[in-house]
Amino acid sequence: MSSKRRDPGNTALAQQAVRAAGLDQVEVVTGDAALTDQYRGVAPADLVLVCGVFGNVTDEDIERTIGFCSQLCVTGGTVIWTRHRSAPDRVPLICDWFEGHGFDRQWVSEADVGFGVGVHRFTAGQRPLALGERMFTFAEYVVLSERDAGA
Ligand SMILES: C[S@@+](CC[C@H](N)C(=O)[O-])C[C@H]1O[C@@H](n2cnc3c(N)ncnc32)[C@H](O)[C@@H]1O
């Protein structure tokens, strides 16, 4: 993971937004979001956002990350996730994976609105967070386009 991917520009913007909204209990962390160790003491959370990830990783890593969502999210908690709708449209598969890991579908954007957002609620029993694991690795654009061309 290059330091470019752990972009302090992202977290500077997040910090600005947090300040502007007066959210004094929100901590902004510049770190590798793929490592489960980052969530020690924070998980399980009521709300987990997996936004801007599923369009940049392999299918195997999407499913793997969804598996970890069942450790990151408290029973009764919610995961909000995003994934573009370009071919191959993986939104149906992502829903299947969430629902196979103990989540109920709350809402998924329509296929023709130009974006993909889903909301899943965790209804299964709590699982302990497995530390020392990497959930995903951002793939290079060329790797994903070659994969999608063959899909
Ligand atoms: C597609 S953008 C999404 C940005 C934002 N989350 C959104 O949904 O609009 C992906 C961002 O994730 C960052 N990134 C990639 N791998 C990361 C990692 N392992 N940990 C933290 N950030 C990462 C990249 O620098 C990039 O800015």
PDB file of C-alpha atoms and ligand atoms in Angstrom:
ATOM      1  CA  MET A   1       0.000   0.000   0.000  1.00  0.00           C
ATOM      2  CA  SER A   2       1.619   3.257  -1.073  1.00  0.00           C
ATOM      3  CA  SER A   3       1.335   6.302   1.170  1.00  0.00           C
ATOM      4  CA  LYS A   4      -0.395   8.045  -1.780  1.00  0.00           C
ATOM      5  CA  ARG A   5      -3.423   5.823  -1.133  1.00  0.00           C
ATOM      6  CA  ARG A   6      -3.516   6.838   2.493  1.00  0.00           C
ATOM      7  CA  ASP A   7      -4.015  10.360   1.234  1.00  0.00           C
ATOM      8  CA  PRO A   8      -3.761  13.023   3.966  1.00  0.00           C
ATOM      9  CA  GLY A   9      -5.684  15.308   1.556  1.00  0.00           C
ATOM     10  CA  ASN A  10      -8.739  13.081   2.127  1.00  0.00           C
ATOM     11  CA  THR A  11      -8.499  13.324   5.877  1.00  0.00           C
ATOM     12  CA  ALA A  12      -7.802  17.068   5.822  1.00  0.00           C
ATOM     13  CA  LEU A  13     -11.099  17.549   3.993  1.00  0.00           C
ATOM     14  CA  ALA A  14     -12.851  15.197   6.413  1.00  0.00           C
ATOM     15  CA  GLN A  15     -11.432  17.119   9.370  1.00  0.00           C
ATOM     16  CA  GLN A  16     -12.671  20.400   7.883  1.00  0.00           C
ATOM     17  CA  ALA A  17     -16.157  18.933   7.398  1.00  0.00           C
ATOM     18  CA  VAL A  18     -16.188  17.575  10.952  1.00  0.00           C
ATOM     19  CA  ARG A  19     -15.227  20.972  12.369  1.00  0.00           C
ATOM     20  CA  ALA A  20     -17.757  22.806  10.218  1.00  0.00           C
ATOM     21  CA  ALA A  21     -20.515  20.477  11.443  1.00  0.00           C
ATOM     22  CA  GLY A  22     -19.450  20.892  15.078  1.00  0.00           C
ATOM     23  CA  LEU A  23     -19.019  17.118  15.540  1.00  0.00           C
ATOM     24  CA  ASP A  24     -16.640  17.151  18.505  1.00  0.00           C
ATOM     25  CA  GLN A  25     -16.816  13.382  19.079  1.00  0.00           C
ATOM     26  CA  VAL A  26     -15.651  12.415  15.589  1.00  0.00           C
ATOM     27  CA  GLU A  27     -12.004  11.395  15.252  1.00  0.00           C
ATOM     28  CA  VAL A  28     -10.429  11.521  11.778  1.00  0.00           C
ATOM     29  CA  VAL A  29      -7.663   8.947  11.235  1.00  0.00           C
ATOM     30  CA  THR A  30      -5.097   8.937   8.400  1.00  0.00           C
ATOM     31  CA  GLY A  31      -4.316   5.249   8.107  1.00  0.00           C
ATOM     32  CA  ASP A  32      -4.766   2.075   6.114  1.00  0.00           C
ATOM     33  CA  ALA A  33      -8.517   1.462   6.207  1.00  0.00           C
ATOM     34  CA  ALA A  34      -8.035  -2.113   4.982  1.00  0.00           C
ATOM     35  CA  LEU A  35      -6.388  -3.301   8.198  1.00  0.00           C
ATOM     36  CA  THR A  36      -8.666  -4.697  10.886  1.00  0.00           C
ATOM     37  CA  ASP A  37      -6.291  -3.383  13.557  1.00  0.00           C
ATOM     38  CA  GLN A  38      -7.453   0.143  12.667  1.00  0.00           C
ATOM     39  CA  TYR A  39     -10.860  -0.708  14.145  1.00  0.00           C
ATOM     40  CA  ARG A  40      -9.669  -2.021  17.504  1.00  0.00           C
ATOM     41  CA  GLY A  41     -11.684  -0.285  20.200  1.00  0.00           C
ATOM     42  CA  VAL A  42     -14.131   1.146  17.645  1.00  0.00           C
ATOM     43  CA  ALA A  43     -15.836  -1.994  16.319  1.00  0.00           C
ATOM     44  CA  PRO A  44     -18.530  -3.113  16.516  1.00  0.00           C
ATOM     45  CA  ALA A  45     -20.116   0.126  15.364  1.00  0.00           C
ATOM     46  CA  ASP A  46     -23.738   1.182  14.866  1.00  0.00           C
ATOM     47  CA  LEU A  47     -22.903   2.595  11.441  1.00  0.00           C
ATOM     48  CA  VAL A  48     -20.230   1.350   9.022  1.00  0.00           C
ATOM     49  CA  LEU A  49     -19.559   3.183   5.735  1.00  0.00           C
ATOM     50  CA  VAL A  50     -17.859   1.237   2.943  1.00  0.00           C
ATOM     51  CA  CYS A  51     -17.835   3.963   0.306  1.00  0.00           C
ATOM     52  CA  GLY A  52     -15.445   4.204  -2.633  1.00  0.00           C
ATOM     53  CA  VAL A  53     -14.038   0.728  -1.982  1.00  0.00           C
ATOM     54  CA  PHE A  54     -16.012  -1.923  -3.900  1.00  0.00           C
ATOM     55  CA  GLY A  55     -15.315  -0.320  -7.301  1.00  0.00           C
ATOM     56  CA  ASN A  56     -11.573  -0.482  -6.732  1.00  0.00           C
ATOM     57  CA  VAL A  57     -10.974  -4.021  -5.525  1.00  0.00           C
ATOM     58  CA  THR A  58     -11.353  -7.531  -6.932  1.00  0.00           C
ATOM     59  CA  ASP A  59     -14.555  -9.540  -6.474  1.00  0.00           C
ATOM     60  CA  GLU A  60     -12.711 -11.747  -4.005  1.00  0.00           C
ATOM     61  CA  ASP A  61     -11.846  -8.704  -1.909  1.00  0.00           C
ATOM     62  CA  ILE A  62     -15.414  -7.375  -2.098  1.00  0.00           C
ATOM     63  CA  GLU A  63     -16.728 -10.622  -0.657  1.00  0.00           C
ATOM     64  CA  ARG A  64     -13.923 -10.772   1.891  1.00  0.00           C
ATOM     65  CA  THR A  65     -14.627  -7.204   3.059  1.00  0.00           C
ATOM     66  CA  ILE A  66     -18.344  -7.958   3.373  1.00  0.00           C
ATOM     67  CA  GLY A  67     -17.408 -10.910   5.581  1.00  0.00           C
ATOM     68  CA  PHE A  68     -15.485  -8.535   7.844  1.00  0.00           C
ATOM     69  CA  CYS A  69     -18.477  -6.162   7.936  1.00  0.00           C
ATOM     70  CA  SER A  70     -20.173  -8.750  10.145  1.00  0.00           C
ATOM     71  CA  GLN A  71     -17.377  -8.118  12.675  1.00  0.00           C
ATOM     72  CA  LEU A  72     -17.256  -4.332  12.228  1.00  0.00           C
ATOM     73  CA  CYS A  73     -21.012  -3.822  12.603  1.00  0.00           C
ATOM     74  CA  VAL A  74     -22.998  -4.345  15.814  1.00  0.00           C
ATOM     75  CA  THR A  75     -26.078  -6.567  15.675  1.00  0.00           C
ATOM     76  CA  GLY A  76     -28.865  -4.187  14.632  1.00  0.00           C
ATOM     77  CA  GLY A  77     -26.327  -1.802  13.079  1.00  0.00           C
ATOM     78  CA  THR A  78     -26.178  -0.595   9.486  1.00  0.00           C
ATOM     79  CA  VAL A  79     -23.669  -0.741   6.649  1.00  0.00           C
ATOM     80  CA  ILE A  80     -23.966   1.858   3.886  1.00  0.00           C
ATOM     81  CA  TRP A  81     -21.929   0.908   0.830  1.00  0.00           C
ATOM     82  CA  THR A  82     -21.314   2.150  -2.702  1.00  0.00           C
ATOM     83  CA  ARG A  83     -20.406   0.531  -5.994  1.00  0.00           C
ATOM     84  CA  HIS A  84     -20.674   1.957  -9.532  1.00  0.00           C
ATOM     85  CA  ARG A  85     -23.171   0.339 -11.931  1.00  0.00           C
ATOM     86  CA  SER A  86     -20.849   0.048 -14.946  1.00  0.00           C
ATOM     87  CA  ALA A  87     -20.515  -3.412 -16.485  1.00  0.00           C
ATOM     88  CA  PRO A  88     -20.139  -5.828 -14.959  1.00  0.00           C
ATOM     89  CA  ASP A  89     -22.820  -4.599 -12.553  1.00  0.00           C
ATOM     90  CA  ARG A  90     -21.773  -6.191  -9.270  1.00  0.00           C
ATOM     91  CA  VAL A  91     -24.569  -4.683  -7.156  1.00  0.00           C
ATOM     92  CA  PRO A  92     -26.770  -7.846  -7.280  1.00  0.00           C
ATOM     93  CA  LEU A  93     -23.808 -10.004  -6.251  1.00  0.00           C
ATOM     94  CA  ILE A  94     -22.873  -7.585  -3.452  1.00  0.00           C
ATOM     95  CA  CYS A  95     -26.444  -7.833  -2.133  1.00  0.00           C
ATOM     96  CA  ASP A  96     -26.241 -11.635  -2.226  1.00  0.00           C
ATOM     97  CA  TRP A  97     -22.953 -11.564  -0.335  1.00  0.00           C
ATOM     98  CA  PHE A  98     -24.281  -9.228   2.371  1.00  0.00           C
ATOM     99  CA  GLU A  99     -27.414 -11.330   2.740  1.00  0.00           C
ATOM    100  CA  GLY A 100     -25.296 -14.495   2.993  1.00  0.00           C
ATOM    101  CA  HIS A 101     -23.335 -12.910   5.834  1.00  0.00           C
ATOM    102  CA  GLY A 102     -26.294 -12.144   8.102  1.00  0.00           C
ATOM    103  CA  PHE A 103     -27.460  -8.798   6.700  1.00  0.00           C
ATOM    104  CA  ASP A 104     -30.970  -7.780   5.634  1.00  0.00           C
ATOM    105  CA  ARG A 105     -31.434  -5.469   2.671  1.00  0.00           C
ATOM    106  CA  GLN A 106     -32.912  -2.096   3.680  1.00  0.00           C
ATOM    107  CA  TRP A 107     -32.528  -0.153   0.451  1.00  0.00           C
ATOM    108  CA  VAL A 108     -30.602  -0.293  -2.830  1.00  0.00           C
ATOM    109  CA  SER A 109     -30.577   2.445  -5.470  1.00  0.00           C
ATOM    110  CA  GLU A 110     -32.272   1.709  -8.793  1.00  0.00           C
ATOM    111  CA  ALA A 111     -30.045   0.399 -11.591  1.00  0.00           C
ATOM    112  CA  ASP A 112     -30.607   3.390 -13.900  1.00  0.00           C
ATOM    113  CA  VAL A 113     -29.893   6.345 -11.609  1.00  0.00           C
ATOM    114  CA  GLY A 114     -26.182   6.566 -12.443  1.00  0.00           C
ATOM    115  CA  PHE A 115     -24.780   5.493  -9.081  1.00  0.00           C
ATOM    116  CA  GLY A 116     -24.971   2.517  -6.740  1.00  0.00           C
ATOM    117  CA  VAL A 117     -25.688   2.827  -3.026  1.00  0.00           C
ATOM    118  CA  GLY A 118     -26.910   0.122  -0.699  1.00  0.00           C
ATOM    119  CA  VAL A 119     -28.033  -0.072   2.910  1.00  0.00           C
ATOM    120  CA  HIS A 120     -27.850  -3.384   4.790  1.00  0.00           C
ATOM    121  CA  ARG A 121     -28.712  -4.045   8.424  1.00  0.00           C
ATOM    122  CA  PHE A 122     -26.820  -6.686  10.410  1.00  0.00           C
ATOM    123  CA  THR A 123     -29.226  -9.078  12.105  1.00  0.00           C
ATOM    124  CA  ALA A 124     -26.995 -12.025  12.989  1.00  0.00           C
ATOM    125  CA  GLY A 125     -25.083 -12.587  16.211  1.00  0.00           C
ATOM    126  CA  GLN A 126     -22.038 -10.530  17.077  1.00  0.00           C
ATOM    127  CA  ARG A 127     -18.662 -11.860  15.950  1.00  0.00           C
ATOM    128  CA  PRO A 128     -15.322 -10.833  17.475  1.00  0.00           C
ATOM    129  CA  LEU A 129     -13.025  -8.683  15.339  1.00  0.00           C
ATOM    130  CA  ALA A 130     -10.159 -10.749  13.918  1.00  0.00           C
ATOM    131  CA  LEU A 131      -7.070  -8.595  14.374  1.00  0.00           C
ATOM    132  CA  GLY A 132      -4.013  -8.671  12.112  1.00  0.00           C
ATOM    133  CA  GLU A 133      -6.044  -9.112   8.905  1.00  0.00           C
ATOM    134  CA  ARG A 134      -6.115  -7.161   5.627  1.00  0.00           C
ATOM    135  CA  MET A 135      -9.647  -6.891   4.226  1.00  0.00           C
ATOM    136  CA  PHE A 136      -8.842  -5.556   0.740  1.00  0.00           C
ATOM    137  CA  THR A 137      -6.118  -4.195  -1.519  1.00  0.00           C
ATOM    138  CA  PHE A 138      -6.874  -1.445  -4.025  1.00  0.00           C
ATOM    139  CA  ALA A 139      -6.156  -2.908  -7.462  1.00  0.00           C
ATOM    140  CA  GLU A 140      -4.549  -0.902 -10.243  1.00  0.00           C
ATOM    141  CA  TYR A 141      -7.108   0.395 -12.756  1.00  0.00           C
ATOM    142  CA  VAL A 142      -5.597  -1.687 -15.557  1.00  0.00           C
ATOM    143  CA  VAL A 143      -6.030  -4.912 -13.558  1.00  0.00           C
ATOM    144  CA  LEU A 144      -9.715  -4.219 -12.964  1.00  0.00           C
ATOM    145  CA  SER A 145     -10.392  -3.169 -16.585  1.00  0.00           C
ATOM    146  CA  GLU A 146      -8.723  -6.312 -17.931  1.00  0.00           C
ATOM    147  CA  ARG A 147     -10.760  -8.419 -15.530  1.00  0.00           C
ATOM    148  CA  ASP A 148     -14.011  -6.652 -16.443  1.00  0.00           C
ATOM    149  CA  ALA A 149     -13.319  -6.976 -20.185  1.00  0.00           C
ATOM    150  CA  GLY A 150     -13.203 -10.735 -19.717  1.00  0.00           C
ATOM    151  CA  ALA A 151     -16.282 -10.872 -17.459  1.00  0.00           C
TER     152      ALA A 151
HETATM  153  C1  LIG B   1     -12.787   6.028  -4.979  1.00  0.00           C
HETATM  154  S1  LIG B   1     -12.094   7.073  -3.720  1.00  0.00           S
HETATM  155  C2  LIG B   1     -13.441   7.206  -2.618  1.00  0.00           C
HETATM  156  C3  LIG B   1     -13.406   8.417  -1.754  1.00  0.00           C
HETATM  157  C4  LIG B   1     -14.639   8.546  -0.805  1.00  0.00           C
HETATM  158  N1  LIG B   1     -14.634   7.473   0.184  1.00  0.00           N
HETATM  159  C5  LIG B   1     -15.921   8.550  -1.564  1.00  0.00           C
HETATM  160  O1  LIG B   1     -16.686   7.576  -1.492  1.00  0.00           O
HETATM  161  O2  LIG B   1     -16.199   9.543  -2.261  1.00  0.00           O
HETATM  162  C6  LIG B   1     -11.024   5.952  -2.929  1.00  0.00           C
HETATM  163  C7  LIG B   1     -10.065   6.627  -1.969  1.00  0.00           C
HETATM  164  O3  LIG B   1      -9.558   5.634  -1.083  1.00  0.00           O
HETATM  165  C8  LIG B   1      -8.201   5.920  -0.799  1.00  0.00           C
HETATM  166  N2  LIG B   1      -7.608   4.625  -0.399  1.00  0.00           N
HETATM  167  C9  LIG B   1      -7.231   3.592  -1.179  1.00  0.00           C
HETATM  168  N3  LIG B   1      -6.794   2.560  -0.447  1.00  0.00           N
HETATM  169  C10 LIG B   1      -6.903   2.951   0.863  1.00  0.00           C
HETATM  170  C11 LIG B   1      -6.626   2.336   2.103  1.00  0.00           C
HETATM  171  N4  LIG B   1      -6.168   1.093   2.162  1.00  0.00           N
HETATM  172  N5  LIG B   1      -6.844   3.037   3.232  1.00  0.00           N
HETATM  173  C12 LIG B   1      -7.325   4.298   3.197  1.00  0.00           C
HETATM  174  N6  LIG B   1      -7.641   4.940   2.040  1.00  0.00           N
HETATM  175  C13 LIG B   1      -7.420   4.279   0.895  1.00  0.00           C
HETATM  176  C14 LIG B   1      -7.651   6.525  -2.082  1.00  0.00           C
HETATM  177  O4  LIG B   1      -6.617   7.436  -1.791  1.00  0.00           O
HETATM  178  C15 LIG B   1      -8.867   7.268  -2.619  1.00  0.00           C
HETATM  179  O5  LIG B   1      -8.840   8.610  -2.232  1.00  0.00           O
END
